[in-house]
PDB file of C-alpha atoms in Angstrom:
ATOM      1  CA  MET A 277      71.115  75.958 111.867  1.00 66.00           C
ATOM      2  CA  ILE A 278      73.474  78.685 110.549  1.00 61.00           C
ATOM      3  CA  LYS A 279      73.740  80.178 114.046  1.00 63.00           C
ATOM      4  CA  LYS A 280      74.498  76.724 115.445  1.00 69.00           C
ATOM      5  CA  PHE A 281      77.174  76.196 112.783  1.00 67.00           C
ATOM      6  CA  ILE A 282      78.801  79.602 113.494  1.00 65.00           C
ATOM      7  CA  HIS A 283      78.758  79.002 117.230  1.00 70.00           C
ATOM      8  CA  GLN A 284      80.185  75.523 116.781  1.00 68.00           C
ATOM      9  CA  PHE A 285      82.990  76.808 114.558  1.00 71.00           C
ATOM     10  CA  ALA A 286      83.567  79.820 116.809  1.00 83.00           C
ATOM     11  CA  SER A 287      84.418  77.502 119.656  1.00 88.00           C
ATOM     12  CA  PRO A 288      88.213  77.612 120.178  1.00 90.00           C
ATOM     13  CA  LYS A 289      88.242  73.826 120.573  1.00 90.00           C
ATOM     14  CA  THR A 290      86.604  73.142 117.184  1.00 90.00           C
ATOM     15  CA  TYR A 291      88.711  75.863 115.560  1.00 92.00           C
ATOM     16  CA  LEU A 292      91.939  74.349 116.886  1.00 92.00           C
ATOM     17  CA  PHE A 293      91.064  70.882 115.587  1.00 90.00           C
ATOM     18  CA  GLN A 294      90.078  72.317 112.176  1.00 91.00           C
ATOM     19  CA  VAL A 295      93.328  74.320 112.015  1.00 92.00           C
ATOM     20  CA  ASN A 296      95.353  71.154 112.643  1.00 92.00           C
ATOM     21  CA  ARG A 297      93.387  69.398 109.925  1.00 93.00           C
ATOM     22  CA  PHE A 298      93.716  71.979 107.141  1.00 94.00           C
ATOM     23  CA  TYR A 299      97.029  73.694 107.977  1.00 96.00           C
ATOM     24  CA  PRO A 300      99.407  71.258 106.169  1.00 97.00           C
ATOM     25  CA  TYR A 301      97.366  71.382 102.935  1.00 97.00           C
ATOM     26  CA  ILE A 302      97.211  75.197 102.854  1.00 97.00           C
ATOM     27  CA  PHE A 303     100.898  75.480 103.778  1.00 98.00           C
ATOM     28  CA  TYR A 304     102.334  73.125 101.171  1.00 98.00           C
ATOM     29  CA  ILE A 305     100.041  74.247  98.326  1.00 98.00           C
ATOM     30  CA  SER A 306     100.835  77.942  99.056  1.00 98.00           C
ATOM     31  CA  LEU A 307     104.555  77.238  99.355  1.00 98.00           C
ATOM     32  CA  ILE A 308     104.595  75.508  95.952  1.00 98.00           C
ATOM     33  CA  ILE A 309     102.599  78.334  94.292  1.00 98.00           C
ATOM     34  CA  TYR A 310     104.762  81.067  95.893  1.00 98.00           C
ATOM     35  CA  THR A 311     108.078  79.373  95.025  1.00 98.00           C
ATOM     36  CA  PHE A 312     106.980  78.698  91.442  1.00 97.00           C
ATOM     37  CA  SER A 313     105.671  82.266  90.947  1.00 97.00           C
ATOM     38  CA  LEU A 314     108.801  83.881  92.409  1.00 98.00           C
ATOM     39  CA  ILE A 315     111.123  81.805  90.195  1.00 97.00           C
ATOM     40  CA  TRP A 316     108.925  82.661  87.208  1.00 96.00           C
ATOM     41  CA  GLY A 317     108.785  86.377  88.035  1.00 96.00           C
ATOM     42  CA  LEU A 318     112.382  86.908  89.126  1.00 97.00           C
ATOM     43  CA  LEU A 319     114.110  84.868  86.444  1.00 97.00           C
ATOM     44  CA  PHE A 320     111.785  84.146  83.526  1.00 95.00           C
ATOM     45  CA  THR A 321     109.798  87.327  82.827  1.00 95.00           C
ATOM     46  CA  PRO A 322     111.266  89.853  80.374  1.00 92.00           C
ATOM     47  CA  GLN A 323     112.711  93.035  81.878  1.00 91.00           C
ATOM     48  CA  ASP A 324     110.589  96.175  81.965  1.00 91.00           C
ATOM     49  CA  PHE A 325     111.194  98.742  79.228  1.00 88.00           C
ATOM     50  CA  VAL A 326     111.299 101.710  81.649  1.00 89.00           C
ATOM     51  CA  GLN A 327     112.360 100.288  85.028  1.00 91.00           C
ATOM     52  CA  GLY A 328     114.676  97.550  83.781  1.00 92.00           C
ATOM     53  CA  ASN A 329     115.175  94.614  86.152  1.00 94.00           C
ATOM     54  CA  SER A 330     114.251  96.573  89.282  1.00 95.00           C
ATOM     55  CA  PHE A 331     110.571  96.004  88.363  1.00 95.00           C
ATOM     56  CA  ARG A 332     111.026  92.393  89.594  1.00 97.00           C
ATOM     57  CA  ILE A 333     110.594  93.719  93.162  1.00 97.00           C
ATOM     58  CA  ILE A 334     106.876  93.886  92.244  1.00 96.00           C
ATOM     59  CA  TYR A 335     106.623  90.112  92.942  1.00 97.00           C
ATOM     60  CA  LEU A 336     107.680  90.726  96.548  1.00 98.00           C
ATOM     61  CA  HIS A 337     106.291  94.211  97.211  1.00 97.00           C
ATOM     62  CA  VAL A 338     102.724  93.968  95.867  1.00 96.00           C
ATOM     63  CA  PRO A 339     101.725  90.776  97.772  1.00 97.00           C
ATOM     64  CA  ALA A 340     103.063  92.309 101.019  1.00 97.00           C
ATOM     65  CA  SER A 341     101.245  95.629 100.451  1.00 96.00           C
ATOM     66  CA  PHE A 342      98.002  93.841  99.568  1.00 95.00           C
ATOM     67  CA  LEU A 343      98.197  91.652 102.667  1.00 97.00           C
ATOM     68  CA  SER A 344      99.150  94.510 105.010  1.00 97.00           C
ATOM     69  CA  GLN A 345      95.807  96.190 104.258  1.00 97.00           C
ATOM     70  CA  SER A 346      93.762  92.978 103.999  1.00 97.00           C
ATOM     71  CA  LEU A 347      94.931  91.805 107.416  1.00 98.00           C
ATOM     72  CA  TYR A 348      93.830  95.068 108.985  1.00 98.00           C
ATOM     73  CA  VAL A 349      90.397  94.694 107.351  1.00 98.00           C
ATOM     74  CA  ALA A 350      90.248  91.137 108.770  1.00 97.00           C
ATOM     75  CA  MET A 351      91.089  92.564 112.217  1.00 98.00           C
ATOM     76  CA  ALA A 352      88.290  95.126 111.859  1.00 98.00           C
ATOM     77  CA  PHE A 353      85.776  92.355 111.007  1.00 96.00           C
ATOM     78  CA  ALA A 354      87.002  90.305 113.966  1.00 96.00           C
ATOM     79  CA  SER A 355      86.616  93.369 116.212  1.00 97.00           C
ATOM     80  CA  ILE A 356      83.005  93.916 115.118  1.00 96.00           C
ATOM     81  CA  THR A 357      82.287  90.195 115.627  1.00 94.00           C
ATOM     82  CA  TYR A 358      83.764  90.355 119.117  1.00 94.00           C
ATOM     83  CA  LEU A 359      81.950  93.538 120.166  1.00 95.00           C
ATOM     84  CA  VAL A 360      78.563  92.558 118.710  1.00 93.00           C
ATOM     85  CA  TRP A 361      78.348  88.794 119.332  1.00 90.00           C
ATOM     86  CA  ARG A 362      80.977  88.400 122.092  1.00 90.00           C
ATOM     87  CA  VAL A 363      82.717  85.615 120.183  1.00 91.00           C
ATOM     88  CA  LYS A 364      85.942  85.118 122.125  1.00 91.00           C
ATOM     89  CA  LEU A 365      87.669  83.444 119.176  1.00 94.00           C
ATOM     90  CA  ALA A 366      87.334  86.777 117.339  1.00 95.00           C
ATOM     91  CA  ALA A 367      89.226  88.501 120.158  1.00 95.00           C
ATOM     92  CA  TYR A 368      91.985  85.874 119.921  1.00 96.00           C
ATOM     93  CA  LEU A 369      92.155  86.444 116.166  1.00 96.00           C
ATOM     94  CA  ILE A 370      92.625  90.218 116.513  1.00 97.00           C
ATOM     95  CA  ILE A 371      95.778  89.849 118.560  1.00 96.00           C
ATOM     96  CA  ALA A 372      96.914  86.861 116.472  1.00 97.00           C
ATOM     97  CA  ILE A 373      96.706  88.877 113.244  1.00 98.00           C
ATOM     98  CA  ALA A 374      98.418  92.045 114.544  1.00 98.00           C
ATOM     99  CA  PRO A 375     102.078  90.819 114.561  1.00 98.00           C
ATOM    100  CA  VAL A 376     101.651  89.185 111.144  1.00 98.00           C
ATOM    101  CA  GLY A 377     100.132  92.413 109.828  1.00 98.00           C
ATOM    102  CA  ALA A 378     103.033  94.408 111.258  1.00 98.00           C
ATOM    103  CA  MET A 379     105.497  92.087 109.518  1.00 98.00           C
ATOM    104  CA  THR A 380     103.784  92.359 106.110  1.00 98.00           C
ATOM    105  CA  THR A 381     103.594  96.174 106.438  1.00 98.00           C
ATOM    106  CA  PHE A 382     107.289  96.264 107.378  1.00 98.00           C
ATOM    107  CA  VAL A 383     108.093  94.161 104.289  1.00 98.00           C
ATOM    108  CA  ALA A 384     105.921  96.457 102.120  1.00 97.00           C
ATOM    109  CA  LEU A 385     107.719  99.571 103.406  1.00 97.00           C
ATOM    110  CA  ILE A 386     111.247  98.145 103.123  1.00 97.00           C
ATOM    111  CA  SER A 387     110.658  96.630  99.668  1.00 97.00           C
ATOM    112  CA  GLY A 388     109.062  99.880  98.485  1.00 96.00           C
ATOM    113  CA  SER A 389     112.000 101.921  99.779  1.00 96.00           C
ATOM    114  CA  LEU A 390     114.548  99.659  98.101  1.00 97.00           C
ATOM    115  CA  TRP A 391     112.536  99.749  94.886  1.00 96.00           C
ATOM    116  CA  GLY A 392     112.448 103.558  95.103  1.00 95.00           C
ATOM    117  CA  ILE A 393     116.251 103.924  94.995  1.00 95.00           C
ATOM    118  CA  PRO A 394     116.749 102.816  91.356  1.00 95.00           C
ATOM    119  CA  THR A 395     113.347 104.023  90.069  1.00 93.00           C
ATOM    120  CA  TRP A 396     112.656 107.317  91.877  1.00 91.00           C
ATOM    121  CA  GLY A 397     116.204 108.164  92.948  1.00 92.00           C
ATOM    122  CA  THR A 398     115.152 108.266  96.601  1.00 92.00           C
ATOM    123  CA  TRP A 399     114.336 105.634  99.232  1.00 93.00           C
ATOM    124  CA  TRP A 400     111.762 107.783 101.030  1.00 92.00           C
ATOM    125  CA  GLN A 401     109.274 110.497 100.164  1.00 90.00           C
ATOM    126  CA  TRP A 402     106.573 111.858 102.477  1.00 92.00           C
ATOM    127  CA  ASP A 403     103.850 111.253  99.911  1.00 89.00           C
ATOM    128  CA  ALA A 404     100.322 110.142 100.822  1.00 91.00           C
ATOM    129  CA  ARG A 405     100.654 106.423  99.994  1.00 93.00           C
ATOM    130  CA  ILE A 406     103.991 105.885 101.737  1.00 94.00           C
ATOM    131  CA  THR A 407     103.091 107.992 104.780  1.00 94.00           C
ATOM    132  CA  SER A 408      99.694 106.314 105.272  1.00 95.00           C
ATOM    133  CA  THR A 409     101.395 102.902 105.045  1.00 96.00           C
ATOM    134  CA  LEU A 410     103.914 104.015 107.679  1.00 97.00           C
ATOM    135  CA  ILE A 411     100.956 105.059 109.876  1.00 97.00           C
ATOM    136  CA  LEU A 412      99.480 101.569 109.369  1.00 97.00           C
ATOM    137  CA  PHE A 413     102.770 100.028 110.552  1.00 98.00           C
ATOM    138  CA  ILE A 414     102.828 102.277 113.644  1.00 98.00           C
ATOM    139  CA  MET A 415      99.180 101.377 114.325  1.00 97.00           C
ATOM    140  CA  TYR A 416      99.983  97.647 114.254  1.00 98.00           C
ATOM    141  CA  LEU A 417     102.890  98.169 116.677  1.00 98.00           C
ATOM    142  CA  GLY A 418     100.742 100.373 118.917  1.00 97.00           C
ATOM    143  CA  LEU A 419      97.965  97.772 119.071  1.00 97.00           C
ATOM    144  CA  ILE A 420     100.413  94.993 119.978  1.00 97.00           C
ATOM    145  CA  SER A 421     102.071  97.119 122.696  1.00 97.00           C
ATOM    146  CA  LEU A 422      98.720  98.193 124.095  1.00 95.00           C
ATOM    147  CA  HIS A 423      97.454  94.603 124.328  1.00 94.00           C
ATOM    148  CA  ASN A 424     100.671  93.470 126.008  1.00 94.00           C
ATOM    149  CA  SER A 425     100.438  96.267 128.571  1.00 95.00           C
ATOM    150  CA  PHE A 426      97.172  94.883 130.040  1.00 93.00           C
ATOM    151  CA  SER A 427      97.029  92.077 132.572  1.00 89.00           C
ATOM    152  CA  ASN A 428      93.253  91.797 132.182  1.00 91.00           C
ATOM    153  CA  TYR A 429      92.658  90.131 128.804  1.00 91.00           C
ATOM    154  CA  GLU A 430      88.960  91.029 128.638  1.00 91.00           C
ATOM    155  CA  LYS A 431      89.600  94.758 129.076  1.00 93.00           C
ATOM    156  CA  ALA A 432      92.452  94.602 126.552  1.00 95.00           C
ATOM    157  CA  ASP A 433      90.279  92.822 123.971  1.00 95.00           C
ATOM    158  CA  LYS A 434      87.486  95.359 124.302  1.00 96.00           C
ATOM    159  CA  LEU A 435      89.768  98.394 124.019  1.00 96.00           C
ATOM    160  CA  LEU A 436      91.726  96.853 121.170  1.00 96.00           C
ATOM    161  CA  SER A 437      88.529  96.100 119.213  1.00 97.00           C
ATOM    162  CA  TRP A 438      87.373  99.717 119.439  1.00 97.00           C
ATOM    163  CA  LEU A 439      90.789 101.041 118.435  1.00 97.00           C
ATOM    164  CA  VAL A 440      90.995  98.665 115.462  1.00 97.00           C
ATOM    165  CA  ILE A 441      87.573  99.849 114.228  1.00 97.00           C
ATOM    166  CA  VAL A 442      88.544 103.519 114.598  1.00 97.00           C
ATOM    167  CA  GLY A 443      91.903 102.893 112.882  1.00 96.00           C
ATOM    168  CA  ALA A 444      90.179 101.197 109.934  1.00 97.00           C
ATOM    169  CA  VAL A 445      89.602 104.676 108.507  1.00 95.00           C
ATOM    170  CA  ASN A 446      93.243 104.546 107.365  1.00 95.00           C
ATOM    171  CA  ILE A 447      92.590 101.653 104.942  1.00 96.00           C
ATOM    172  CA  PRO A 448      90.496 103.566 102.344  1.00 95.00           C
ATOM    173  CA  ILE A 449      92.993 106.449 102.729  1.00 94.00           C
ATOM    174  CA  ILE A 450      95.890 104.116 101.796  1.00 93.00           C
ATOM    175  CA  LYS A 451      93.880 102.601  98.944  1.00 90.00           C
ATOM    176  CA  LYS A 452      92.685 105.883  97.462  1.00 88.00           C
ATOM    177  CA  SER A 453      95.726 108.053  98.312  1.00 87.00           C
ATOM    178  CA  VAL A 454      97.178 107.671  94.810  1.00 84.00           C
ATOM    179  CA  ASP A 455      93.895 108.921  93.283  1.00 83.00           C
ATOM    180  CA  TRP A 456      93.079 111.685  95.779  1.00 85.00           C
ATOM    181  CA  TRP A 457      96.516 113.282  95.906  1.00 81.00           C
ATOM    182  CA  SER A 458      99.395 113.757  93.514  1.00 80.00           C
ATOM    183  CA  THR A 459     101.875 111.137  94.703  1.00 78.00           C
ATOM    184  CA  LEU A 460     105.247 109.807  93.654  1.00 77.00           C
ATOM    185  CA  HIS A 461     103.800 106.318  94.086  1.00 79.00           C
ATOM    186  CA  GLN A 462     102.152 105.063  90.910  1.00 77.00           C
ATOM    187  CA  SER A 463      98.419 104.261  90.760  1.00 76.00           C
ATOM    188  CA  ALA A 464      97.209 100.654  90.964  1.00 74.00           C
ATOM    189  CA  SER A 465      98.215  98.389  88.049  1.00 72.00           C
ATOM    190  CA  ILE A 466      95.590  95.792  88.998  1.00 71.00           C
ATOM    191  CA  THR A 467      91.982  96.611  89.844  1.00 73.00           C
ATOM    192  CA  LEU A 468      88.872  94.464  90.058  1.00 70.00           C
ATOM    193  CA  THR A 469      87.012  96.531  87.473  1.00 73.00           C
ATOM    194  CA  ASP A 470      89.597  97.381  84.782  1.00 75.00           C
ATOM    195  CA  LYS A 471      91.831  95.306  82.556  1.00 77.00           C
ATOM    196  CA  PRO A 472      95.336  95.060  84.109  1.00 76.00           C
ATOM    197  CA  SER A 473      97.763  97.629  82.707  1.00 77.00           C
ATOM    198  CA  ILE A 474     100.710  95.209  82.753  1.00 85.00           C
ATOM    199  CA  ASP A 475     101.673  92.614  80.160  1.00 88.00           C
ATOM    200  CA  PRO A 476     100.304  89.051  80.725  1.00 89.00           C
ATOM    201  CA  SER A 477     103.864  87.635  80.885  1.00 90.00           C
ATOM    202  CA  MET A 478     104.433  89.840  83.957  1.00 92.00           C
ATOM    203  CA  PHE A 479     100.855  89.670  85.252  1.00 93.00           C
ATOM    204  CA  TYR A 480     100.425  85.887  85.706  1.00 94.00           C
ATOM    205  CA  PRO A 481     103.449  85.397  87.991  1.00 96.00           C
ATOM    206  CA  LEU A 482     102.261  88.439  89.963  1.00 96.00           C
ATOM    207  CA  ILE A 483      98.858  86.832  90.545  1.00 95.00           C
ATOM    208  CA  GLY A 484     100.641  83.596  91.525  1.00 97.00           C
ATOM    209  CA  SER A 485     102.901  85.391  93.994  1.00 97.00           C
ATOM    210  CA  ILE A 486      99.897  87.182  95.559  1.00 97.00           C
ATOM    211  CA  ILE A 487      97.981  83.882  95.947  1.00 98.00           C
ATOM    212  CA  GLY A 488     101.033  82.017  97.293  1.00 98.00           C
ATOM    213  CA  PHE A 489     101.973  84.776  99.754  1.00 98.00           C
ATOM    214  CA  PHE A 490      98.331  85.072 100.827  1.00 98.00           C
ATOM    215  CA  GLY A 491      98.252  81.339 101.621  1.00 98.00           C
ATOM    216  CA  LEU A 492     101.492  81.511 103.621  1.00 98.00           C
ATOM    217  CA  ILE A 493     100.219  84.501 105.591  1.00 98.00           C
ATOM    218  CA  ILE A 494      96.957  82.637 106.290  1.00 98.00           C
ATOM    219  CA  CYS A 495      99.127  79.809 107.679  1.00 98.00           C
ATOM    220  CA  LEU A 496     100.981  82.307 109.896  1.00 98.00           C
ATOM    221  CA  VAL A 497      97.658  83.657 111.183  1.00 98.00           C
ATOM    222  CA  LEU A 498      96.485  80.089 111.849  1.00 97.00           C
ATOM    223  CA  ILE A 499      99.539  79.166 113.948  1.00 97.00           C
ATOM    224  CA  SER A 500      99.530  82.561 115.635  1.00 97.00           C
ATOM    225  CA  SER A 501      95.868  82.036 116.615  1.00 96.00           C
ATOM    226  CA  LYS A 502      96.705  78.518 117.782  1.00 96.00           C
ATOM    227  CA  HIS A 503      99.366  80.074 120.017  1.00 95.00           C
ATOM    228  CA  GLN A 504      96.795  82.571 121.386  1.00 95.00           C
ATOM    229  CA  ILE A 505      94.274  79.804 122.095  1.00 94.00           C
ATOM    230  CA  LEU A 506      96.866  77.748 123.974  1.00 94.00           C
ATOM    231  CA  ILE A 507      97.751  80.789 126.129  1.00 92.00           C
ATOM    232  CA  ARG A 508      94.194  81.959 126.791  1.00 92.00           C
ATOM    233  CA  GLU A 509      92.523  78.570 127.256  1.00 90.00           C
ATOM    234  CA  LYS A 510      95.316  76.886 129.215  1.00 85.00           C
ATOM    235  CA  THR A 511      93.161  76.408 132.305  1.00 83.00           C
ATOM    236  CA  LYS A 512      90.377  74.627 130.394  1.00 84.00           C
ATOM    237  CA  SER A 513      90.105  70.861 130.737  1.00 83.00           C
ATOM    238  CA  TRP A 514      89.941  70.212 126.977  1.00 84.00           C
ATOM    239  CA  ILE A 515      93.344  71.873 126.483  1.00 84.00           C
ATOM    240  CA  LYS A 516      94.901  69.363 128.888  1.00 79.00           C
ATOM    241  CA  ASP A 517      93.440  66.537 126.811  1.00 78.00           C
ATOM    242  CA  TYR A 518      94.570  68.270 123.605  1.00 79.00           C
ATOM    243  CA  VAL A 519      98.267  68.551 124.549  1.00 74.00           C
TER     244      VAL A 519
ATOM    245  CA  MET B 159     106.713  82.879  78.336  1.00 67.00           C
ATOM    246  CA  PHE B 160     109.081  80.473  80.107  1.00 76.00           C
ATOM    247  CA  SER B 161     112.390  81.430  78.521  1.00 87.00           C
ATOM    248  CA  PHE B 162     115.210  82.400  80.885  1.00 91.00           C
ATOM    249  CA  ALA B 163     115.425  86.211  80.883  1.00 89.00           C
ATOM    250  CA  PHE B 164     119.223  86.327  81.255  1.00 93.00           C
ATOM    251  CA  ASN B 165     122.214  85.047  79.293  1.00 93.00           C
ATOM    252  CA  SER B 166     124.010  83.606  82.300  1.00 94.00           C
ATOM    253  CA  PHE B 167     123.633  82.925  86.014  1.00 92.00           C
ATOM    254  CA  GLU B 168     125.978  85.862  86.810  1.00 94.00           C
ATOM    255  CA  GLU B 169     123.767  88.172  84.777  1.00 95.00           C
ATOM    256  CA  ALA B 170     120.703  86.945  86.714  1.00 95.00           C
ATOM    257  CA  ILE B 171     122.444  87.837  89.968  1.00 95.00           C
ATOM    258  CA  TYR B 172     123.718  91.209  88.750  1.00 95.00           C
ATOM    259  CA  MET B 173     120.557  92.230  86.791  1.00 95.00           C
ATOM    260  CA  ASN B 174     122.303  95.218  85.175  1.00 92.00           C
ATOM    261  CA  GLY B 175     123.032  96.764  88.558  1.00 94.00           C
ATOM    262  CA  HIS B 176     119.519  96.205  89.966  1.00 96.00           C
ATOM    263  CA  GLY B 177     120.270  92.762  91.388  1.00 96.00           C
ATOM    264  CA  ILE B 178     121.411  94.207  94.706  1.00 97.00           C
ATOM    265  CA  TYR B 179     117.943  95.738  95.346  1.00 97.00           C
ATOM    266  CA  VAL B 180     115.994  92.739  94.068  1.00 97.00           C
ATOM    267  CA  TRP B 181     117.969  90.122  96.009  1.00 98.00           C
ATOM    268  CA  ILE B 182     118.067  92.178  99.239  1.00 98.00           C
ATOM    269  CA  VAL B 183     114.252  92.495  99.134  1.00 98.00           C
ATOM    270  CA  PHE B 184     114.007  88.762  98.334  1.00 98.00           C
ATOM    271  CA  SER B 185     116.224  87.926 101.352  1.00 98.00           C
ATOM    272  CA  ILE B 186     114.204  90.180 103.674  1.00 98.00           C
ATOM    273  CA  VAL B 187     110.868  88.633 102.613  1.00 98.00           C
ATOM    274  CA  ILE B 188     112.102  85.041 102.960  1.00 98.00           C
ATOM    275  CA  SER B 189     113.865  85.793 106.296  1.00 98.00           C
ATOM    276  CA  CYS B 190     110.750  87.454 107.754  1.00 98.00           C
ATOM    277  CA  LEU B 191     108.520  84.554 106.714  1.00 98.00           C
ATOM    278  CA  ALA B 192     110.966  81.935 108.002  1.00 98.00           C
ATOM    279  CA  ALA B 193     111.543  83.804 111.276  1.00 98.00           C
ATOM    280  CA  PHE B 194     107.808  84.056 111.971  1.00 98.00           C
ATOM    281  CA  PHE B 195     107.115  80.393 111.158  1.00 98.00           C
ATOM    282  CA  ILE B 196     110.030  79.167 113.309  1.00 98.00           C
ATOM    283  CA  SER B 197     109.209  81.551 116.162  1.00 97.00           C
ATOM    284  CA  TYR B 198     105.533  80.480 116.362  1.00 97.00           C
ATOM    285  CA  LYS B 199     106.430  76.778 116.093  1.00 96.00           C
ATOM    286  CA  ASN B 200     108.872  77.199 119.007  1.00 97.00           C
ATOM    287  CA  LYS B 201     106.371  79.190 121.084  1.00 96.00           C
ATOM    288  CA  ILE B 202     103.674  76.541 120.584  1.00 95.00           C
ATOM    289  CA  GLN B 203     106.074  73.739 121.501  1.00 95.00           C
ATOM    290  CA  LYS B 204     107.133  75.640 124.633  1.00 95.00           C
ATOM    291  CA  ILE B 205     103.520  76.115 125.785  1.00 92.00           C
ATOM    292  CA  LYS B 206     102.669  72.487 125.048  1.00 91.00           C
ATOM    293  CA  LYS B 207     105.686  71.360 127.082  1.00 92.00           C
ATOM    294  CA  LYS B 208     104.677  73.628 129.972  1.00 90.00           C
ATOM    295  CA  LEU B 209     101.097  72.372 129.901  1.00 87.00           C
ATOM    296  CA  ASN B 210     102.279  68.761 129.781  1.00 87.00           C
ATOM    297  CA  GLU B 211     104.499  69.321 132.806  1.00 86.00           C
ATOM    298  CA  SER B 212     101.669  70.881 134.771  1.00 80.00           C
ATOM    299  CA  ASN B 213      99.336  67.925 133.972  1.00 70.00           C
TER     300      ASN B 213
END
């Protein structure tokens, strides 16, 4: 029954209809949460004792950094699913996630650099966290370019899946870089195991901005995958009925 | 928790000299999100139009 359910949902046709059904709800709820949290964080939280008002970049930087790594992990899961079970929807998802992942990593790098100017006195430092994030950005761009360079989609999907799995080694390096090496970048303020080290008045809007941004990025992945399905399944009869 | 952190709108923009960094990052994030949403919507519409024409 579970296998039947997975196979039914893994069908691009079912997926596309489900995306159309749930997309507006996820989009509008996330947009409301993100807007509310950003207004709260940027204008209504007290300024930080050490960093002053520049700390407000946290509401834009942290969600982007979190998503840049999470999206790569999602790509790695999709790659395993594609290589093990030959689910073609998983292959569509890998290439649908990559540009969105590149964008979030770009935002994380730019926001971090701009935050670094008033707090560290420099916009760039070759420390472990920043360098490994730059490598992640280059990996996203490399994967997109590689996929676009193939005319045979099946070959491209297979190669891309293997490369994504190999590249996943960078994710624990990014995550643990601040603990393993002495870095300019501070260690994590929020962890799953410990109490957050930031004040609740600053913490709640941060959680809101992460949830809201996460929802919006999910929406981007959904429309990006819809775009992939329309390209890859354009010869199928159901697509003609769909459009 | 919900009291305005600044004395005036100008102060909220300036943020004691940090406003330039905060608002530039804000603009980049919103522009990137908007650009991606608009670009994918346009791409999907283009494909749909193409598929409709070929039907």
